[in-house]
């Protein structure tokens, strides 16, 4: 059956223009590549919880001896890190994003060396009695780890690492006596702010 010319012109389903289809395909490819190159399962709730642990450590470490201060912050670091890792593993399982492969593995390998160095340097510094240098060393190496590993994660993560690096460098110019406050601002405040950002923008 041959349709009249008017009905042909009024076709409610005109063909999609070739350039529009190409743009849609390119957009899909780009979004797929971004998802495959970034580990998106970092738990913002876990990061914020690290900040909460650091805030508690700040209060517990006040007025103690240098040895007690160091012990408090080491325990807080281990506890906070364990909480954040556990929360990230749970989120990764929920969204089906593996930690052992792809961007998750690259994130771990990128951040591990600096974290290891930070732990190793703690003991020689304690032996020299230069406890006032520990906040700068910890913050700088943690910032290095987060910046390096965060290159394979969502945007707030490497930005958080850069903030830690800036705070670590600034802490080198502070006089003795500000160690506890420096730790509070860095490991408490920065973690809470960026953890909330990650949780809000990237699903918890």
Short mmCIF file of C-alpha atoms in Angstrom, two decimals:
data_model
loop_
_atom_site.label_atom_id
_atom_site.label_comp_id
_atom_site.label_asym_id
_atom_site.label_seq_id
_atom_site.Cartn_x
_atom_site.Cartn_y
_atom_site.Cartn_z
CA UNK A 1 0.00 0.00 0.00
CA UNK A 2 1.42 3.41 -1.00
CA UNK A 3 1.04 6.15 1.64
CA UNK A 4 0.01 9.63 0.61
CA UNK A 5 2.82 12.22 0.58
CA UNK A 6 1.41 14.04 3.65
CA UNK A 7 1.51 10.88 5.79
CA UNK A 8 5.12 10.21 4.75
CA UNK A 9 6.10 13.71 5.78
CA UNK A 10 4.38 13.26 9.18
CA UNK A 11 6.30 10.10 10.13
CA UNK A 12 6.33 10.22 13.99
CA UNK A 13 9.60 8.25 14.13
CA UNK A 14 12.16 10.00 11.93
CA UNK A 15 15.54 8.29 11.60
CA UNK A 16 18.25 9.32 14.09
CA UNK A 17 20.90 11.52 12.54
CA UNK A 18 24.24 9.79 12.08
CA UNK A 19 26.21 12.41 14.01
CA UNK A 20 23.79 12.21 16.97
CA UNK A 21 24.24 8.46 17.15
CA UNK A 22 28.01 8.85 16.96
CA UNK A 23 27.98 11.37 19.82
CA UNK A 24 25.90 9.01 21.96
CA UNK A 25 28.30 6.15 21.23
CA UNK A 26 31.33 8.26 22.11
CA UNK A 27 29.69 9.39 25.35
CA UNK A 28 28.97 5.78 26.32
CA UNK A 29 32.56 4.73 25.52
CA UNK A 30 34.00 7.61 27.53
CA UNK A 31 31.82 6.88 30.58
CA UNK A 32 32.72 3.19 30.40
CA UNK A 33 36.44 4.01 30.26
CA UNK A 34 36.15 6.35 33.27
CA UNK A 35 34.36 3.69 35.31
CA UNK A 36 36.92 1.05 34.37
CA UNK A 37 39.91 3.27 35.23
CA UNK A 38 38.73 4.52 38.64
CA UNK A 39 38.04 2.64 41.84
CA UNK A 40 34.70 4.13 42.90
CA UNK A 41 34.04 1.97 45.96
CA UNK A 42 36.01 4.08 48.45
CA UNK A 43 33.77 4.37 51.49
CA UNK A 44 33.15 7.98 52.43
CA UNK A 45 31.54 6.77 55.64
CA UNK A 46 34.72 4.86 56.44
CA UNK A 47 36.90 7.89 55.71
CA UNK A 48 34.73 10.08 57.95
CA UNK A 49 34.94 7.41 60.66
CA UNK A 50 38.74 7.70 60.49
CA UNK A 51 38.28 11.37 61.26
CA UNK A 52 36.07 10.50 64.21
CA UNK A 53 38.75 8.18 65.61
CA UNK A 54 41.35 10.94 65.20
CA UNK A 55 39.16 13.41 67.08
CA UNK A 56 38.86 10.93 69.95
CA UNK A 57 42.63 10.40 69.88
CA UNK A 58 43.20 14.15 70.12
CA UNK A 59 41.29 14.29 73.41
CA UNK A 60 42.87 11.11 74.79
CA UNK A 61 46.40 12.24 73.94
CA UNK A 62 46.13 15.64 75.64
CA UNK A 63 48.38 16.10 78.65
CA UNK A 64 50.15 12.76 78.31
CA UNK A 65 53.84 12.05 78.09
CA UNK A 66 55.48 11.93 74.62
CA UNK A 67 55.49 8.12 74.78
CA UNK A 68 51.78 8.04 75.68
CA UNK A 69 51.04 10.55 72.93
CA UNK A 70 52.76 8.37 70.33
CA UNK A 71 51.04 5.20 71.53
CA UNK A 72 47.63 6.87 71.42
CA UNK A 73 48.06 8.05 67.85
CA UNK A 74 49.51 4.75 66.65
CA UNK A 75 46.54 2.86 68.08
CA UNK A 76 44.19 5.44 66.55
CA UNK A 77 45.87 5.04 63.15
CA UNK A 78 45.54 1.25 63.23
CA UNK A 79 41.91 1.41 64.39
CA UNK A 80 40.88 4.12 61.94
CA UNK A 81 42.58 2.40 59.03
CA UNK A 82 40.93 -0.92 59.89
CA UNK A 83 37.50 0.74 59.99
CA UNK A 84 38.02 2.49 56.64
CA UNK A 85 39.32 -0.66 54.93
CA UNK A 86 36.45 -2.76 56.29
CA UNK A 87 33.88 -0.21 55.13
CA UNK A 88 35.49 -0.03 51.68
CA UNK A 89 35.54 -3.82 51.31
CA UNK A 90 31.83 -3.96 52.19
CA UNK A 91 31.01 -1.21 49.70
CA UNK A 92 33.14 -2.85 46.99
CA UNK A 93 31.28 -6.14 47.46
CA UNK A 94 27.96 -4.34 47.37
CA UNK A 95 28.66 -2.61 44.05
CA UNK A 96 30.58 -5.54 42.58
CA UNK A 97 33.92 -3.75 42.27
CA UNK A 98 36.89 -6.00 43.12
CA UNK A 99 39.81 -4.79 45.21
CA UNK A 100 42.24 -7.41 43.95
CA UNK A 101 41.96 -6.48 40.26
CA UNK A 102 41.91 -3.41 38.05
CA UNK A 103 41.84 0.06 39.61
CA UNK A 104 41.36 -1.33 43.13
CA UNK A 105 44.64 -3.21 42.89
CA UNK A 106 46.42 -0.18 41.42
CA UNK A 107 45.10 1.98 44.26
CA UNK A 108 46.53 -0.42 46.86
CA UNK A 109 49.89 -0.72 45.12
CA UNK A 110 50.10 3.04 44.65
CA UNK A 111 49.45 3.89 48.27
CA UNK A 112 51.21 1.03 50.10
CA UNK A 113 54.87 2.14 49.72
CA UNK A 114 54.40 5.56 51.34
CA UNK A 115 52.34 4.08 54.17
CA UNK A 116 55.05 1.50 54.79
CA UNK A 117 57.76 4.18 54.84
CA UNK A 118 55.75 6.22 57.33
CA UNK A 119 55.57 3.26 59.67
CA UNK A 120 59.25 2.42 59.30
CA UNK A 121 60.44 5.99 59.96
CA UNK A 122 58.44 6.23 63.17
CA UNK A 123 60.89 4.16 65.21
CA UNK A 124 64.15 5.94 64.25
CA UNK A 125 62.51 9.30 65.01
CA UNK A 126 61.39 8.01 68.40
CA UNK A 127 64.94 6.88 69.14
CA UNK A 128 66.25 10.38 68.44
CA UNK A 129 63.65 11.92 70.75
CA UNK A 130 62.38 14.21 67.97
CA UNK A 131 58.71 13.45 68.59
CA UNK A 132 57.77 16.91 67.29
CA UNK A 133 58.73 15.77 63.77
CA UNK A 134 56.32 12.84 63.73
CA UNK A 135 53.16 14.79 62.73
CA UNK A 136 54.89 16.27 59.67
CA UNK A 137 56.35 12.89 58.65
CA UNK A 138 53.07 11.06 59.15
CA UNK A 139 50.96 13.69 57.40
CA UNK A 140 53.34 14.10 54.44
CA UNK A 141 53.72 10.38 53.80
CA UNK A 142 50.01 9.75 54.28
CA UNK A 143 49.30 12.55 51.82
CA UNK A 144 51.75 10.98 49.38
CA UNK A 145 50.01 7.63 49.72
CA UNK A 146 46.54 9.09 49.24
CA UNK A 147 47.60 11.22 46.27
CA UNK A 148 49.39 8.34 44.53
CA UNK A 149 46.74 5.72 45.19
CA UNK A 150 43.94 8.23 44.70
CA UNK A 151 44.99 8.72 41.09
CA UNK A 152 43.06 5.48 40.48
CA UNK A 153 40.00 6.51 42.48
CA UNK A 154 37.29 9.16 42.47
CA UNK A 155 38.29 12.83 42.29
CA UNK A 156 37.92 13.75 46.00
CA UNK A 157 40.53 11.14 47.00
CA UNK A 158 43.60 12.65 45.27
CA UNK A 159 42.39 16.11 46.25
CA UNK A 160 42.34 14.96 49.86
CA UNK A 161 45.91 13.75 49.43
CA UNK A 162 46.99 17.18 48.18
CA UNK A 163 45.41 18.81 51.23
CA UNK A 164 47.37 16.46 53.48
CA UNK A 165 50.59 17.35 51.64
CA UNK A 166 49.92 21.07 52.10
CA UNK A 167 49.18 20.62 55.81
CA UNK A 168 52.25 18.45 56.27
CA UNK A 169 54.51 21.06 54.70
CA UNK A 170 52.90 23.81 56.76
CA UNK A 171 53.37 21.85 59.98
CA UNK A 172 57.14 21.94 59.49
CA UNK A 173 57.06 25.67 60.25
CA UNK A 174 55.09 25.36 63.50
CA UNK A 175 56.89 25.68 66.85
CA UNK A 176 56.88 22.72 69.28
CA UNK A 177 53.64 22.26 71.17
CA UNK A 178 51.26 22.15 68.22
CA UNK A 179 51.70 18.45 67.44
CA UNK A 180 48.36 17.32 68.81
CA UNK A 181 46.43 20.17 67.19
CA UNK A 182 48.14 19.46 63.86
CA UNK A 183 47.07 15.82 64.02
CA UNK A 184 43.52 16.88 64.85
CA UNK A 185 43.24 19.23 61.87
CA UNK A 186 44.78 16.77 59.40
CA UNK A 187 43.58 13.32 60.42
CA UNK A 188 40.42 14.54 62.11
CA UNK A 189 39.10 17.50 60.14
CA UNK A 190 40.26 16.59 56.64
CA UNK A 191 38.97 13.02 56.92
CA UNK A 192 35.55 14.16 58.15
CA UNK A 193 35.14 16.80 55.42
CA UNK A 194 36.29 14.64 52.51
CA UNK A 195 34.56 11.54 53.88
CA UNK A 196 31.26 13.43 53.86
CA UNK A 197 31.97 14.63 50.32
CA UNK A 198 32.73 11.13 49.07
CA UNK A 199 29.68 9.66 50.82
CA UNK A 200 27.39 12.27 49.33
CA UNK A 201 28.73 12.21 45.78
CA UNK A 202 29.66 8.55 45.42
CA UNK A 203 27.07 6.53 47.29
CA UNK A 204 28.22 6.13 50.86
#
